[in-house]
Each structure stands twice: as C-alpha cells, then as structure tokens.
Amino acid sequence: MGRARSSSPTISEVAAAAGVGRATAARTLGGYGYVSAEMRERVLTAAEQLGYRANQLARSVSTGVSHTIGVVVADISNPFFGGVVRGVSEVASARGFDALVISTYEHLDEEVAAVNVLVDKRVDGIILSSAACDPASTAHLQLARDQDIPLVLLDRLIHGVELDAVVIENRSAARTATTRLITAGHTRVGFVWGPPIAERPRFRRELVDAAARNLWTDGERLMGYLDALDDSALPVDPDLVTVGPKTEEHAYDEVARMLALDDPPTAFFCTETDALTGTLHALRDAGLPIPSRVSVIGFDDSSWAAVMDPPLTMVEQPMLELGRCAAELLLARIDGDGDGDGEGQHTQMELQARLIERESVAPPR
C-alpha cells in the first residue's frame, strides 16, 4: 500500500509527468507566455491527474495579476454593507475575480491593517469604505497607490483626498426626508446621529463646522437636515441634534433627553440603523406611539421596517447598484482605463436614494 502524499504536487512533478521542461509547465499553469497547444494539453492533463493546485500568490508574483480584489467595509453584518458586497461580488465573479472582504468596525487602525494585508497579498485593486475624515489619516492609502494598486472609495469620500469614488447623494436624501416631516406640519425635528463630539454646539455655524470634521456620510446628512430647515425658514436648535458616541444606547439617551425638553420634538429623522433602533426604544419607553404622538423617518430601508407596526417611512439606498458600480469602476482601472493611481482625472459617481413612504409620518397633535 503506497504512502499518502503529504503535500500538493509541485510544478516540477507536473513537468516530469508531462515530459516537458519546468519552464513550459510554469508558463502553462501560470497562464503567461507562449506554449504550443500540444504541450499545453500534456501539462494540463498531467496537472489534473496529479491533483495539482496552483499557488495563486506565486502566480501573482510571476504574472503581476492575482485576479483578486480587496473590499474593506465598516461592518459586513450591517445589511447595507452586506448588500453592497453582494453587488461587488456579482460583477467581480462575472469577470473571473475573487473578492477578499474585511470588516474594520469603523476603527482606523483596523482599516490600516486591512489595507496592508491586501497590499501584501498583491490584490489587483481595493474598494474601500474608509473611516478616515481627512488627508492626515490616509498614509495607508498612499502605500497602495505607491504599489500601483487602484483604489475606489465606496459610500464615503474623504475630505481633501482625490480618489475614484461611488457614493450616495446623502445631502439630498437627508434634505428630502426632513422636508417630508416639515411639510407634515412638524417644526421641531430631532436629528439622531449627529457629530461624535463631547460638547454640544450652540449655533448653526458650529454645527456646520462639526459636520465638516465628521465622517463624510454623517456630515452630509446633517447638512441636508440643516438645508431643509433653511428652506422652510425654521430656526436651528442645536438641542435637537445628537452629539457623542454613535451607539444605539447613546441614541436612546439623546432621544430621552430631547423628549424632556420644555419644547420637545414631535418628529425624528434617524440617519443610521442603530440610531433608528435607539430612537424606537426611547419612544416606546416614553409611551409615545407612532405616528399619533410622534413621527419617524429612518435611513437604510430594510424588510423589517416594512413589517413594523406601523410600517416605517425610510430612505432606501441602492445597495446592489452601489457595489456593482464600484466594482465596474475598479475593474476598469485595473484594465488600464484612465488614471486610477491618484494622479490624474478621477471619477466620482453619485447615486440617488429614494424616500419610501409608509405610515410613520402624520401631522403633529
């Protein structure tokens, strides 16, 4: 009885079985250089019989192509990013590319480590939903660009950094949602998921400054909220904007604080899933039914929002399309279509979100 093979066969073993030189076997299995049809058939037959499995990293070193892209997102468990990654994978798979997905949980140090890993693995390109807010936090992106690895920003821009990007028109979406509450008659609208700062701004200009220093998506949504107030000539009350940690628990505390004001809000615009769930918990504990006592609009529509009692009015983002567009743009850069290394013209695609009207908005009592 023969001894079981302890490791996968090597290129040299495949070459010996096929009766060809090692260089010929390497060119055939690596997919580069010229090999005659006869020799190619002999090598592939021998590789199949021996159970040879190509070492993708070694192949990428010799050919400069790994047929792999990296996708770095904030949290793959978030349904929004799950939908986006699905869109990326559909396009990548159709083109013969694999996708390596890494979650950073909004931690910049995790993002730096993720990009370093992808660069070391010689991916052909990177799609990145970055936690960086300014150029001072983007040295890791320069590392990828120095290695001629194209980068496409996903969902978020970075203030002061010029890169290819595919994003949502967040400011317009937030403006539309807030305007919907105002046209229903609400003049006191709470904004949940404001700047993650310790001290509450006192004036509108301080809110604008805080938005500019915030994560791009969050800052754009705050600006859309302020736009809607300006459109209707409503005063900006910083007490109606949450500040501090971006957690469901803190959203609960901030909504409870707003409800205790002498002139509490009669409506809430929640710009993330955790902001919405924290708000709903606070309203339930306060005994305020929706929409008879308070109106609510959330961001990131989902199946559960449609089956709530009442069904929630939500901003729907085109998740699949966002991922597909990002993958198509990145693959175009990998194919050499335009300048994707950060030095020339950049493509910024803005997709539109839409407001899904349901039953959580009504005139104030």
Short mmCIF file of C-alpha atoms in Angstrom, two decimals:
data_model
loop_
_atom_site.label_atom_id
_atom_site.label_comp_id
_atom_site.label_asym_id
_atom_site.label_seq_id
_atom_site.Cartn_x
_atom_site.Cartn_y
_atom_site.Cartn_z
CA MET A 1 0.00 0.00 0.00
CA GLY A 2 1.51 3.34 -1.08
CA ARG A 3 2.18 6.17 1.33
CA ALA A 4 -0.31 9.05 1.11
CA ARG A 5 1.03 12.24 -0.36
CA SER A 6 1.75 14.75 2.44
CA SER A 7 1.69 17.83 0.24
CA SER A 8 0.31 19.01 -3.08
CA PRO A 9 2.35 18.21 -6.20
CA THR A 10 4.87 20.75 -7.41
CA ILE A 11 5.33 22.28 -10.83
CA SER A 12 8.47 20.15 -11.24
CA GLU A 13 6.45 16.99 -10.62
CA VAL A 14 3.81 18.08 -13.14
CA ALA A 15 6.55 18.83 -15.67
CA ALA A 16 8.10 15.37 -15.15
CA ALA A 17 4.74 13.65 -15.54
CA ALA A 18 4.04 15.59 -18.75
CA GLY A 19 7.51 15.02 -20.15
CA VAL A 20 8.21 18.75 -20.57
CA GLY A 21 10.58 21.24 -19.07
CA ARG A 22 9.74 23.01 -15.83
CA ALA A 23 9.61 26.39 -17.60
CA THR A 24 6.97 25.09 -20.02
CA ALA A 25 4.89 23.72 -17.14
CA ALA A 26 5.22 27.01 -15.24
CA ARG A 27 4.10 29.06 -18.25
CA THR A 28 1.09 26.79 -18.81
CA LEU A 29 -0.04 26.67 -15.20
CA GLY A 30 0.73 30.36 -14.62
CA GLY A 31 -1.22 31.50 -17.67
CA TYR A 32 1.58 33.59 -19.20
CA GLY A 33 3.98 33.33 -22.11
CA TYR A 34 3.72 31.12 -25.23
CA VAL A 35 3.14 27.36 -25.04
CA SER A 36 2.16 25.20 -28.00
CA ALA A 37 -1.29 23.62 -27.97
CA GLU A 38 0.20 20.12 -27.73
CA MET A 39 2.46 20.96 -24.80
CA ARG A 40 -0.33 22.84 -23.02
CA GLU A 41 -2.63 19.81 -23.30
CA ARG A 42 0.04 17.49 -21.90
CA VAL A 43 0.73 19.77 -18.93
CA LEU A 44 -2.94 20.31 -18.10
CA THR A 45 -3.66 16.57 -18.31
CA ALA A 46 -0.74 15.77 -16.00
CA ALA A 47 -1.79 18.51 -13.55
CA GLU A 48 -5.32 17.13 -13.40
CA GLN A 49 -4.12 13.56 -12.85
CA LEU A 50 -1.76 14.62 -10.06
CA GLY A 51 -4.31 16.94 -8.40
CA TYR A 52 -2.10 19.99 -8.87
CA ARG A 53 -3.45 23.21 -7.35
CA ALA A 54 -1.90 26.47 -8.50
CA ASN A 55 -0.38 28.73 -5.86
CA GLN A 56 -2.19 31.98 -6.57
CA LEU A 57 0.32 34.11 -4.67
CA ALA A 58 3.24 32.67 -6.61
CA ARG A 59 1.32 33.15 -9.84
CA SER A 60 0.66 36.80 -8.99
CA VAL A 61 4.38 37.35 -8.35
CA SER A 62 5.31 35.97 -11.78
CA THR A 63 2.46 37.49 -13.80
CA GLY A 64 1.65 40.65 -11.82
CA VAL A 65 -2.05 39.67 -11.82
CA SER A 66 -3.84 37.89 -8.96
CA HIS A 67 -7.44 38.18 -10.25
CA THR A 68 -8.33 39.18 -6.69
CA ILE A 69 -9.71 42.45 -5.35
CA GLY A 70 -9.96 43.60 -1.76
CA VAL A 71 -13.16 45.03 -0.28
CA VAL A 72 -12.83 46.88 3.02
CA VAL A 73 -16.12 47.83 4.71
CA ALA A 74 -17.13 49.13 8.11
CA ASP A 75 -19.23 46.14 9.16
CA ILE A 76 -20.22 43.22 6.93
CA SER A 77 -23.00 42.30 9.40
CA ASN A 78 -24.71 45.62 8.58
CA PRO A 79 -27.39 44.82 5.94
CA PHE A 80 -26.33 47.89 3.96
CA PHE A 81 -22.74 46.70 3.54
CA GLY A 82 -23.94 43.14 3.01
CA GLY A 83 -25.98 44.34 0.04
CA VAL A 84 -23.09 46.41 -1.29
CA VAL A 85 -20.65 43.49 -1.08
CA ARG A 86 -23.13 41.30 -2.92
CA GLY A 87 -23.16 43.82 -5.76
CA VAL A 88 -19.35 43.90 -5.82
CA SER A 89 -19.15 40.10 -5.85
CA GLU A 90 -21.62 39.75 -8.72
CA VAL A 91 -19.55 41.96 -11.01
CA ALA A 92 -16.18 40.61 -9.87
CA SER A 93 -17.22 36.97 -10.25
CA ALA A 94 -18.55 37.57 -13.75
CA ARG A 95 -15.11 38.90 -14.68
CA GLY A 96 -13.22 36.00 -13.07
CA PHE A 97 -12.11 37.91 -9.99
CA ASP A 98 -12.33 36.79 -6.38
CA ALA A 99 -13.13 39.29 -3.60
CA LEU A 100 -11.45 39.34 -0.20
CA VAL A 101 -13.77 41.12 2.27
CA ILE A 102 -12.52 42.65 5.53
CA SER A 103 -14.55 44.49 8.19
CA THR A 104 -12.97 47.34 10.17
CA TYR A 105 -15.84 48.23 12.53
CA GLU A 106 -15.13 51.92 11.91
CA HIS A 107 -11.67 51.65 13.53
CA LEU A 108 -8.98 53.43 11.53
CA ASP A 109 -6.21 51.18 12.88
CA GLU A 110 -8.15 48.13 11.66
CA GLU A 111 -8.50 49.79 8.27
CA VAL A 112 -4.75 50.44 8.08
CA ALA A 113 -4.06 46.79 8.93
CA ALA A 114 -6.60 45.62 6.32
CA VAL A 115 -5.05 47.68 3.53
CA ASN A 116 -1.58 46.46 4.48
CA VAL A 117 -2.76 42.83 4.31
CA LEU A 118 -4.32 43.36 0.89
CA VAL A 119 -1.20 45.05 -0.44
CA ASP A 120 0.93 42.16 0.86
CA LYS A 121 -1.42 39.70 -0.87
CA ARG A 122 -0.89 41.60 -4.13
CA VAL A 123 -4.55 42.21 -4.86
CA ASP A 124 -5.23 43.89 -8.19
CA GLY A 125 -7.37 46.66 -6.66
CA ILE A 126 -9.13 47.78 -3.49
CA ILE A 127 -12.66 49.04 -2.81
CA LEU A 128 -12.67 50.92 0.49
CA SER A 129 -15.35 52.31 2.79
CA SER A 130 -12.98 54.42 4.83
CA ALA A 131 -13.20 55.65 8.42
CA ALA A 132 -10.73 58.44 7.62
CA CYS A 133 -12.00 62.02 7.79
CA ASP A 134 -9.00 63.98 6.47
CA PRO A 135 -5.75 63.59 4.50
CA ALA A 136 -3.70 63.25 7.69
CA SER A 137 -5.23 59.80 8.22
CA THR A 138 -4.58 58.37 4.75
CA ALA A 139 -0.92 57.31 4.68
CA HIS A 140 -2.05 53.69 4.24
CA LEU A 141 -3.87 54.64 1.04
CA GLN A 142 -0.68 56.14 -0.35
CA LEU A 143 1.01 52.78 0.30
CA ALA A 144 -1.44 51.09 -2.05
CA ARG A 145 -1.05 53.81 -4.67
CA ASP A 146 2.75 53.50 -4.46
CA GLN A 147 2.30 49.83 -5.41
CA ASP A 148 0.13 50.85 -8.41
CA ILE A 149 -2.95 49.28 -6.82
CA PRO A 150 -6.08 51.19 -7.92
CA LEU A 151 -8.39 52.40 -5.15
CA VAL A 152 -12.11 53.18 -5.30
CA LEU A 153 -13.81 54.81 -2.33
CA LEU A 154 -17.18 53.27 -1.50
CA ASP A 155 -20.10 55.08 0.18
CA ARG A 156 -17.80 57.76 1.63
CA LEU A 157 -15.49 60.44 0.40
CA ILE A 158 -12.53 61.68 2.42
CA HIS A 159 -12.29 65.44 2.88
CA GLY A 160 -9.33 66.76 0.89
CA VAL A 161 -8.48 63.45 -0.84
CA GLU A 162 -8.97 62.93 -4.60
CA LEU A 163 -9.76 59.33 -5.49
CA ASP A 164 -12.27 57.46 -7.62
CA ALA A 165 -15.48 57.10 -5.63
CA VAL A 166 -19.03 55.77 -5.78
CA VAL A 167 -21.34 57.33 -3.20
CA ILE A 168 -24.95 58.18 -2.43
CA GLU A 169 -26.32 61.73 -2.68
CA ASN A 170 -26.61 61.80 1.11
CA ARG A 171 -27.24 65.52 1.48
CA SER A 172 -30.11 65.48 -0.98
CA ALA A 173 -31.62 62.35 0.62
CA ALA A 174 -31.49 63.88 4.10
CA ARG A 175 -32.98 67.12 2.83
CA THR A 176 -35.88 65.24 1.24
CA ALA A 177 -36.59 63.21 4.37
CA THR A 178 -36.50 66.21 6.70
CA THR A 179 -38.66 68.23 4.31
CA ARG A 180 -41.25 65.42 4.39
CA LEU A 181 -41.55 65.84 8.16
CA ILE A 182 -41.75 69.61 7.88
CA THR A 183 -44.47 69.53 5.23
CA ALA A 184 -46.46 67.24 7.54
CA GLY A 185 -46.50 70.16 9.98
CA HIS A 186 -43.53 69.43 12.25
CA THR A 187 -41.42 72.42 13.23
CA ARG A 188 -39.39 70.62 15.91
CA VAL A 189 -37.50 67.77 14.23
CA GLY A 190 -34.87 65.81 16.13
CA PHE A 191 -31.76 64.68 14.23
CA VAL A 192 -30.35 61.39 15.51
CA TRP A 193 -26.71 60.51 14.72
CA GLY A 194 -25.01 63.87 14.94
CA PRO A 195 -21.32 64.74 15.36
CA PRO A 196 -19.34 62.45 17.74
CA ILE A 197 -18.11 65.39 19.81
CA ALA A 198 -18.24 65.86 23.58
CA GLU A 199 -19.61 69.39 23.74
CA ARG A 200 -22.89 70.35 22.11
CA PRO A 201 -22.60 73.20 19.54
CA ARG A 202 -24.56 76.33 20.42
CA PHE A 203 -25.03 77.86 16.97
CA ARG A 204 -25.70 76.76 13.41
CA ARG A 205 -22.22 77.64 12.22
CA GLU A 206 -20.74 75.38 14.91
CA LEU A 207 -22.90 72.51 13.65
CA VAL A 208 -21.63 73.16 10.11
CA ASP A 209 -18.03 73.12 11.36
CA ALA A 210 -18.67 69.86 13.21
CA ALA A 211 -20.21 68.33 10.08
CA ALA A 212 -17.09 69.19 8.08
CA ARG A 213 -14.92 67.32 10.59
CA ASN A 214 -17.23 64.33 10.76
CA LEU A 215 -17.30 61.14 8.73
CA TRP A 216 -18.34 62.29 5.25
CA THR A 217 -21.68 60.47 5.09
CA ASP A 218 -22.75 61.68 8.54
CA GLY A 219 -21.67 65.23 7.80
CA GLU A 220 -23.59 65.29 4.51
CA ARG A 221 -26.76 64.04 6.18
CA LEU A 222 -26.50 66.70 8.87
CA MET A 223 -26.08 69.36 6.18
CA GLY A 224 -29.17 68.04 4.37
CA TYR A 225 -31.14 68.37 7.61
CA LEU A 226 -29.95 71.96 8.01
CA ASP A 227 -30.79 72.68 4.36
CA ALA A 228 -34.39 71.59 4.93
CA LEU A 229 -34.72 73.83 7.98
CA ASP A 230 -33.32 76.75 5.99
CA ASP A 231 -35.71 76.04 3.10
CA SER A 232 -38.66 76.38 5.46
CA ALA A 233 -37.19 79.31 7.42
CA LEU A 234 -37.21 77.24 10.61
CA PRO A 235 -34.70 78.06 13.35
CA VAL A 236 -31.84 75.65 14.01
CA ASP A 237 -31.89 74.38 17.60
CA PRO A 238 -28.67 72.51 18.46
CA ASP A 239 -30.53 70.84 21.34
CA LEU A 240 -32.37 68.81 18.69
CA VAL A 241 -29.14 67.33 17.28
CA THR A 242 -27.48 64.37 18.96
CA VAL A 243 -23.79 64.52 19.81
CA GLY A 244 -21.44 61.96 21.30
CA PRO A 245 -20.79 58.25 20.71
CA LYS A 246 -22.54 56.65 17.75
CA THR A 247 -24.20 53.73 19.50
CA GLU A 248 -27.77 52.54 19.89
CA GLU A 249 -27.53 53.11 23.63
CA HIS A 250 -26.38 56.71 23.27
CA ALA A 251 -29.07 57.39 20.67
CA TYR A 252 -31.60 56.19 23.25
CA ASP A 253 -30.17 58.57 25.87
CA GLU A 254 -30.14 61.53 23.49
CA VAL A 255 -33.72 60.98 22.36
CA ALA A 256 -34.81 60.68 26.00
CA ARG A 257 -33.02 63.99 26.68
CA MET A 258 -34.83 65.68 23.78
CA LEU A 259 -38.21 64.39 24.95
CA ALA A 260 -37.57 66.00 28.34
CA LEU A 261 -37.07 69.48 26.83
CA ASP A 262 -39.65 72.18 27.55
CA ASP A 263 -40.43 72.20 23.83
CA PRO A 264 -39.68 68.60 22.72
CA PRO A 265 -39.51 67.44 19.11
CA THR A 266 -42.61 65.98 17.52
CA ALA A 267 -40.63 64.13 14.84
CA PHE A 268 -37.28 62.40 14.44
CA PHE A 269 -35.02 61.82 11.46
CA CYS A 270 -32.65 58.90 12.15
CA THR A 271 -29.71 58.55 9.79
CA GLU A 272 -28.43 55.04 10.64
CA THR A 273 -29.96 51.72 11.67
CA ASP A 274 -28.64 51.88 15.26
CA ALA A 275 -29.84 55.48 15.53
CA LEU A 276 -33.31 54.33 14.49
CA THR A 277 -33.50 51.38 16.86
CA GLY A 278 -32.29 53.52 19.77
CA THR A 279 -34.96 56.10 18.92
CA LEU A 280 -37.72 53.49 18.69
CA HIS A 281 -36.77 52.08 22.09
CA ALA A 282 -36.81 55.52 23.67
CA LEU A 283 -40.21 56.37 22.18
CA ARG A 284 -41.66 53.05 23.31
CA ASP A 285 -40.39 53.53 26.87
CA ALA A 286 -41.80 57.07 26.88
CA GLY A 287 -45.21 55.74 25.84
CA LEU A 288 -45.29 57.79 22.62
CA PRO A 289 -46.99 55.86 19.79
CA ILE A 290 -46.01 56.36 16.16
CA PRO A 291 -47.36 58.34 14.32
CA SER A 292 -50.20 59.59 16.54
CA ARG A 293 -47.83 61.23 19.03
CA VAL A 294 -44.53 61.40 17.16
CA SER A 295 -43.38 60.86 13.55
CA VAL A 296 -40.23 58.99 12.50
CA ILE A 297 -38.21 58.58 9.30
CA GLY A 298 -35.19 56.27 9.15
CA PHE A 299 -32.24 55.67 6.82
CA ASP A 300 -31.35 52.34 5.14
CA ASP A 301 -34.65 50.72 4.26
CA SER A 302 -34.97 47.04 5.15
CA SER A 303 -37.52 44.25 5.20
CA TRP A 304 -38.13 44.68 8.93
CA ALA A 305 -39.05 48.36 8.50
CA ALA A 306 -41.91 47.34 6.21
CA VAL A 307 -43.42 44.91 8.75
CA MET A 308 -43.16 47.18 11.81
CA ASP A 309 -46.36 48.43 13.40
CA PRO A 310 -46.75 50.92 11.89
CA PRO A 311 -44.57 50.34 8.78
CA LEU A 312 -41.78 52.90 8.79
CA THR A 313 -41.12 55.59 6.19
CA MET A 314 -37.50 55.08 5.19
CA VAL A 315 -34.74 56.33 2.91
CA GLU A 316 -33.80 53.48 0.58
CA GLN A 317 -30.23 53.30 -0.67
CA PRO A 318 -29.40 51.39 -3.90
CA MET A 319 -27.04 48.95 -2.19
CA LEU A 320 -26.58 46.48 -5.03
CA GLU A 321 -26.10 49.22 -7.60
CA LEU A 322 -23.57 50.95 -5.36
CA GLY A 323 -21.49 47.77 -5.13
CA ARG A 324 -21.82 46.99 -8.84
CA CYS A 325 -20.74 50.49 -9.88
CA ALA A 326 -17.75 50.41 -7.53
CA ALA A 327 -16.63 47.04 -8.89
CA GLU A 328 -17.07 48.11 -12.51
CA LEU A 329 -15.08 51.28 -11.91
CA LEU A 330 -12.29 49.39 -10.15
CA LEU A 331 -12.06 46.73 -12.86
CA ALA A 332 -11.91 49.46 -15.48
CA ARG A 333 -8.93 50.94 -13.65
CA ILE A 334 -7.30 47.51 -13.39
CA ASP A 335 -7.75 47.13 -17.17
CA GLY A 336 -5.95 50.46 -17.62
CA ASP A 337 -8.97 52.61 -18.45
CA GLY A 338 -7.90 56.04 -17.24
CA ASP A 339 -5.69 57.01 -14.33
CA GLY A 340 -6.59 55.21 -11.12
CA ASP A 341 -3.43 55.88 -9.14
CA GLY A 342 -4.50 59.18 -7.66
CA GLU A 343 -2.50 61.41 -10.01
CA GLY A 344 -4.92 62.33 -12.78
CA GLN A 345 -8.61 62.55 -13.51
CA HIS A 346 -10.92 60.87 -11.04
CA THR A 347 -14.43 59.58 -11.41
CA GLN A 348 -16.98 60.38 -8.73
CA MET A 349 -20.34 58.68 -9.19
CA GLU A 350 -23.30 59.83 -7.08
CA LEU A 351 -26.31 57.53 -6.95
CA GLN A 352 -29.71 58.70 -5.77
CA ALA A 353 -31.55 57.34 -2.76
CA ARG A 354 -35.34 57.48 -2.60
CA LEU A 355 -37.87 58.02 0.14
CA ILE A 356 -40.21 55.05 0.70
CA GLU A 357 -43.48 56.41 2.07
CA ARG A 358 -45.23 54.22 4.62
CA GLU A 359 -47.19 55.02 7.79
CA SER A 360 -44.83 56.53 10.36
CA VAL A 361 -45.41 60.19 9.42
CA ALA A 362 -48.50 62.17 10.38
CA PRO A 363 -49.29 65.77 11.37
CA PRO A 364 -48.36 66.67 14.96
CA ARG A 365 -51.08 66.60 17.59
#
